[in-house]
mmCIF file of C-alpha atoms in Angstrom:
data_model
loop_
_atom_site.group_PDB
_atom_site.id
_atom_site.type_symbol
_atom_site.label_atom_id
_atom_site.label_comp_id
_atom_site.label_asym_id
_atom_site.label_seq_id
_atom_site.Cartn_x
_atom_site.Cartn_y
_atom_site.Cartn_z
ATOM 1 C CA THR V 1 106.660 58.120 131.871
ATOM 2 C CA LEU V 2 106.718 59.403 128.295
ATOM 3 C CA THR V 3 110.290 60.138 127.206
ATOM 4 C CA ALA V 4 109.642 61.100 123.556
ATOM 5 C CA GLN V 5 106.568 62.176 121.592
ATOM 6 C CA PRO V 6 105.665 64.220 118.490
ATOM 7 C CA ALA V 7 105.713 68.013 118.546
ATOM 8 C CA ASN V 8 102.398 69.748 119.167
ATOM 9 C CA PRO V 9 101.214 70.919 116.708
ATOM 10 C CA THR V 10 102.991 69.103 113.871
ATOM 11 C CA THR V 11 102.776 68.577 110.124
ATOM 12 C CA ALA V 12 103.979 64.961 110.489
ATOM 13 C CA THR V 13 101.348 62.332 109.704
ATOM 14 C CA SER V 14 103.217 59.607 111.581
ATOM 15 C CA ALA V 15 104.065 59.415 115.285
ATOM 16 C CA SER V 16 106.500 57.665 117.588
ATOM 17 C CA PHE V 17 106.461 57.460 121.379
ATOM 18 C CA SER V 18 109.076 56.283 123.860
ATOM 19 C CA PHE V 19 108.172 55.466 127.454
ATOM 20 C CA SER V 20 109.421 53.740 130.576
ATOM 21 C CA ASP V 21 108.251 52.721 134.035
ATOM 22 C CA ALA V 22 110.068 52.866 137.398
ATOM 23 C CA GLU V 23 109.095 49.251 138.149
ATOM 24 C CA ALA V 24 111.296 46.646 136.454
ATOM 25 C CA GLY V 25 109.780 43.813 134.441
ATOM 26 C CA VAL V 26 106.533 45.519 133.470
ATOM 27 C CA SER V 27 104.757 45.139 130.161
ATOM 28 C CA PHE V 28 103.007 48.014 128.432
ATOM 29 C CA LEU V 29 99.583 48.612 126.898
ATOM 30 C CA CYS V 30 99.138 51.411 124.362
ATOM 31 C CA GLN V 31 96.129 53.101 122.801
ATOM 32 C CA LEU V 32 95.927 55.597 119.962
ATOM 33 C CA ASP V 33 92.762 57.680 119.944
ATOM 34 C CA ALA V 34 89.800 55.336 120.614
ATOM 35 C CA GLY V 35 91.530 52.252 119.177
ATOM 36 C CA GLY V 36 91.579 50.296 122.435
ATOM 37 C CA PHE V 37 94.566 49.263 124.562
ATOM 38 C CA ALA V 38 96.883 46.604 123.112
ATOM 39 C CA ALA V 39 100.281 45.188 124.092
ATOM 40 C CA CYS V 40 103.171 47.387 122.957
ATOM 41 C CA SER V 41 106.813 48.152 123.625
ATOM 42 C CA SER V 42 108.942 51.276 123.613
ATOM 43 C CA PRO V 43 109.373 52.862 121.144
ATOM 44 C CA GLN V 44 105.868 52.523 119.760
ATOM 45 C CA GLY V 45 105.465 53.840 116.231
ATOM 46 C CA TYR V 46 102.426 54.721 114.174
ATOM 47 C CA PRO V 47 103.597 55.039 110.545
ATOM 48 C CA GLY V 48 100.264 56.444 109.436
ATOM 49 C CA PRO V 49 99.285 58.304 107.644
ATOM 50 C CA LEU V 50 97.414 59.657 110.629
ATOM 51 C CA GLY V 51 94.603 62.031 109.768
ATOM 52 C CA GLU V 52 94.673 65.757 110.252
ATOM 53 C CA GLY V 53 93.280 66.959 113.576
ATOM 54 C CA ALA V 54 93.563 66.062 117.255
ATOM 55 C CA HIS V 55 95.025 62.740 118.430
ATOM 56 C CA THR V 56 95.617 61.187 121.855
ATOM 57 C CA PHE V 57 98.135 58.497 122.781
ATOM 58 C CA GLN V 58 97.873 56.637 126.097
ATOM 59 C CA VAL V 59 100.215 54.121 127.672
ATOM 60 C CA LYS V 60 99.935 52.157 130.901
ATOM 61 C CA ALA V 61 102.174 49.615 132.609
ATOM 62 C CA LYS V 62 101.154 46.158 133.822
ATOM 63 C CA ASP V 63 103.280 44.314 136.387
ATOM 64 C CA ALA V 64 103.737 40.535 136.748
ATOM 65 C CA ALA V 65 100.918 40.390 139.345
ATOM 66 C CA GLY V 66 98.467 41.926 136.822
ATOM 67 C CA ASN V 67 98.318 45.394 138.423
ATOM 68 C CA GLU V 68 97.863 48.164 135.862
ATOM 69 C CA SER V 69 98.937 51.762 136.300
ATOM 70 C CA GLY V 70 96.654 54.604 135.347
ATOM 71 C CA PRO V 71 97.331 55.682 131.766
ATOM 72 C CA THR V 72 99.784 58.424 130.894
ATOM 73 C CA SER V 73 98.294 60.505 128.098
ATOM 74 C CA TYR V 74 99.630 62.852 125.411
ATOM 75 C CA SER V 75 97.476 64.822 122.978
ATOM 76 C CA TRP V 76 98.699 66.582 119.848
ATOM 77 C CA THR V 77 97.331 68.062 116.645
ATOM 78 C CA ILE V 78 98.326 67.260 113.071
ATOM 79 C CA ASP V 79 97.964 70.234 110.710
ATOM 80 C CA THR V 80 98.913 69.718 107.069
ATOM 81 C CA THR V 81 96.520 72.289 105.602
ATOM 82 C CA ALA V 82 97.978 75.491 104.254
ATOM 83 C CA PRO V 83 96.166 78.741 105.047
ATOM 84 C CA ASP V 84 94.382 80.665 102.327
ATOM 85 C CA THR V 85 95.307 84.338 101.990
ATOM 86 C CA SER V 86 92.678 86.946 101.098
ATOM 87 C CA LEU V 87 92.928 90.614 100.206
ATOM 88 C CA THR V 88 90.399 92.612 102.231
ATOM 89 C CA GLY V 89 91.340 96.119 101.054
ATOM 90 C CA THR V 90 92.942 97.357 97.819
ATOM 91 C CA PRO V 91 93.293 100.577 95.807
ATOM 92 C CA PRO V 92 90.953 101.125 92.830
ATOM 93 C CA VAL V 93 91.867 99.233 89.628
ATOM 94 C CA LEU V 94 92.616 102.618 87.995
ATOM 95 C CA SER V 95 94.064 105.139 90.427
ATOM 96 C CA ASN V 96 95.416 108.668 90.222
ATOM 97 C CA SER V 97 97.328 108.275 93.500
ATOM 98 C CA SER V 98 101.012 107.367 93.743
ATOM 99 C CA SER V 99 100.269 105.689 97.086
ATOM 100 C CA ALA V 100 98.559 102.357 97.712
ATOM 101 C CA SER V 101 97.413 100.500 100.805
ATOM 102 C CA PHE V 102 96.484 96.825 101.141
ATOM 103 C CA SER V 103 94.866 94.896 103.953
ATOM 104 C CA PHE V 104 94.729 91.117 104.087
ATOM 105 C CA SER V 105 93.902 88.101 106.234
ATOM 106 C CA ALA V 106 94.350 84.327 106.358
ATOM 107 C CA THR V 107 92.031 81.436 107.103
ATOM 108 C CA GLU V 108 94.252 80.290 110.011
ATOM 109 C CA ALA V 109 94.624 82.449 113.130
ATOM 110 C CA GLY V 110 98.182 83.339 114.067
ATOM 111 C CA SER V 111 99.465 83.205 110.486
ATOM 112 C CA SER V 112 102.392 85.399 109.448
ATOM 113 C CA PHE V 113 102.580 87.159 106.097
ATOM 114 C CA GLN V 114 105.059 88.002 103.346
ATOM 115 C CA CYS V 115 104.403 90.729 100.782
ATOM 116 C CA LYS V 116 105.865 91.502 97.381
ATOM 117 C CA LEU V 117 105.410 94.516 95.102
ATOM 118 C CA ASP V 118 106.081 94.206 91.375
ATOM 119 C CA ALA V 119 109.433 92.466 90.684
ATOM 120 C CA GLY V 120 110.581 92.728 94.315
ATOM 121 C CA THR V 121 111.078 89.779 96.631
ATOM 122 C CA PHE V 122 108.730 88.493 99.329
ATOM 123 C CA ALA V 123 109.476 90.095 102.709
ATOM 124 C CA PRO V 124 107.729 89.895 106.102
ATOM 125 C CA CYS V 125 104.785 92.290 106.451
ATOM 126 C CA THR V 126 101.673 92.941 108.527
ATOM 127 C CA SER V 127 98.231 94.127 107.533
ATOM 128 C CA PRO V 128 97.727 96.852 106.466
ATOM 129 C CA VAL V 129 100.802 97.603 104.357
ATOM 130 C CA SER V 130 101.250 100.863 102.440
ATOM 131 C CA TYR V 131 103.471 101.977 99.583
ATOM 132 C CA THR V 132 104.272 105.549 98.510
ATOM 133 C CA ALA V 133 105.995 107.289 95.596
ATOM 134 C CA LEU V 134 104.835 104.689 93.108
ATOM 135 C CA GLY V 135 105.304 105.522 89.439
ATOM 136 C CA ASP V 136 102.674 105.666 86.748
ATOM 137 C CA GLY V 137 101.842 102.350 85.119
ATOM 138 C CA SER V 138 100.775 98.869 86.071
ATOM 139 C CA HIS V 139 101.689 97.438 89.487
ATOM 140 C CA THR V 140 101.141 94.024 91.083
ATOM 141 C CA PHE V 141 100.937 93.329 94.811
ATOM 142 C CA GLU V 142 101.175 89.775 96.201
ATOM 143 C CA VAL V 143 100.795 88.464 99.759
ATOM 144 C CA LYS V 144 101.059 84.948 101.154
ATOM 145 C CA ALA V 145 100.345 83.564 104.610
ATOM 146 C CA THR V 146 102.236 80.909 106.558
ATOM 147 C CA ASP V 147 100.410 79.245 109.442
ATOM 148 C CA PRO V 148 101.962 78.975 112.926
ATOM 149 C CA ILE V 149 103.533 75.582 112.233
ATOM 150 C CA GLY V 150 105.002 76.509 108.856
ATOM 151 C CA ASN V 151 102.416 75.502 106.236
ATOM 152 C CA PRO V 152 102.720 78.187 103.500
ATOM 153 C CA ASP V 153 99.889 79.289 101.217
ATOM 154 C CA PRO V 154 100.953 77.828 97.831
ATOM 155 C CA THR V 155 98.915 80.435 95.915
ATOM 156 C CA PRO V 156 99.559 83.998 97.104
ATOM 157 C CA ALA V 157 96.733 86.512 96.831
ATOM 158 C CA SER V 158 97.499 88.899 93.970
ATOM 159 C CA TYR V 159 96.145 92.255 92.827
ATOM 160 C CA THR V 160 97.101 94.322 89.761
ATOM 161 C CA TRP V 161 96.164 97.980 89.340
ATOM 162 C CA THR V 162 97.237 100.935 87.215
ATOM 163 C CA ILE V 163 98.421 104.328 88.397
ATOM 164 C CA ASP V 164 97.881 107.336 86.107
ATOM 165 C CA THR V 165 98.814 110.682 87.668
ATOM 166 C CA THR V 166 99.233 112.541 84.375
ATOM 167 C CA ALA V 167 96.518 115.105 83.729
ATOM 168 C CA PRO V 168 95.091 115.157 80.192
ATOM 169 C CA ASP V 169 96.290 117.918 77.874
ATOM 170 C CA THR V 170 93.316 119.777 76.432
ATOM 171 C CA SER V 171 93.638 121.898 73.297
ATOM 172 C CA LEU V 172 91.292 123.633 70.911
ATOM 173 C CA THR V 173 91.186 122.166 67.449
ATOM 174 C CA GLY V 174 89.435 124.883 65.573
ATOM 175 C CA THR V 175 88.976 128.604 65.594
ATOM 176 C CA PRO V 176 85.660 130.242 66.206
ATOM 177 C CA PRO V 177 84.213 132.388 63.415
ATOM 178 C CA VAL V 178 84.803 136.093 63.729
#
């Protein structure tokens, strides 16, 4: 019986397993991935670093008569890669609208997002996000994704645009001849 194992999924690149058997006096055989079964004891640690991706740990008991139990198995995934955030919809670089809408995505499904406008702070958001009553001038929107196990995008997607809602003032600079 497994009594302790890594979380699934996890960012940890090491693993430790604890296990026991109902029969007293047994020895244990452990296998990580396709490494082959070898004698082990509880807790069994793998300091790593273990590679990113799927892993499987198996343990079986062997009694004094040489009888082996079927293996108990645990599979988990190591994910240390941060998602990449992309802007998929933005306002024009030069806009005459005081409103702006942004859509975005991440390379990892299930990611959550935080958005920031100008000097504000990052706050939770979902795509699309819209802003209204923006003033004339330059504005910067940023968005960053965090994957389901907490790996944040270290480089938020950023977009800068300018709002100009002021109409030009046209005047005549000469007088026509009479």
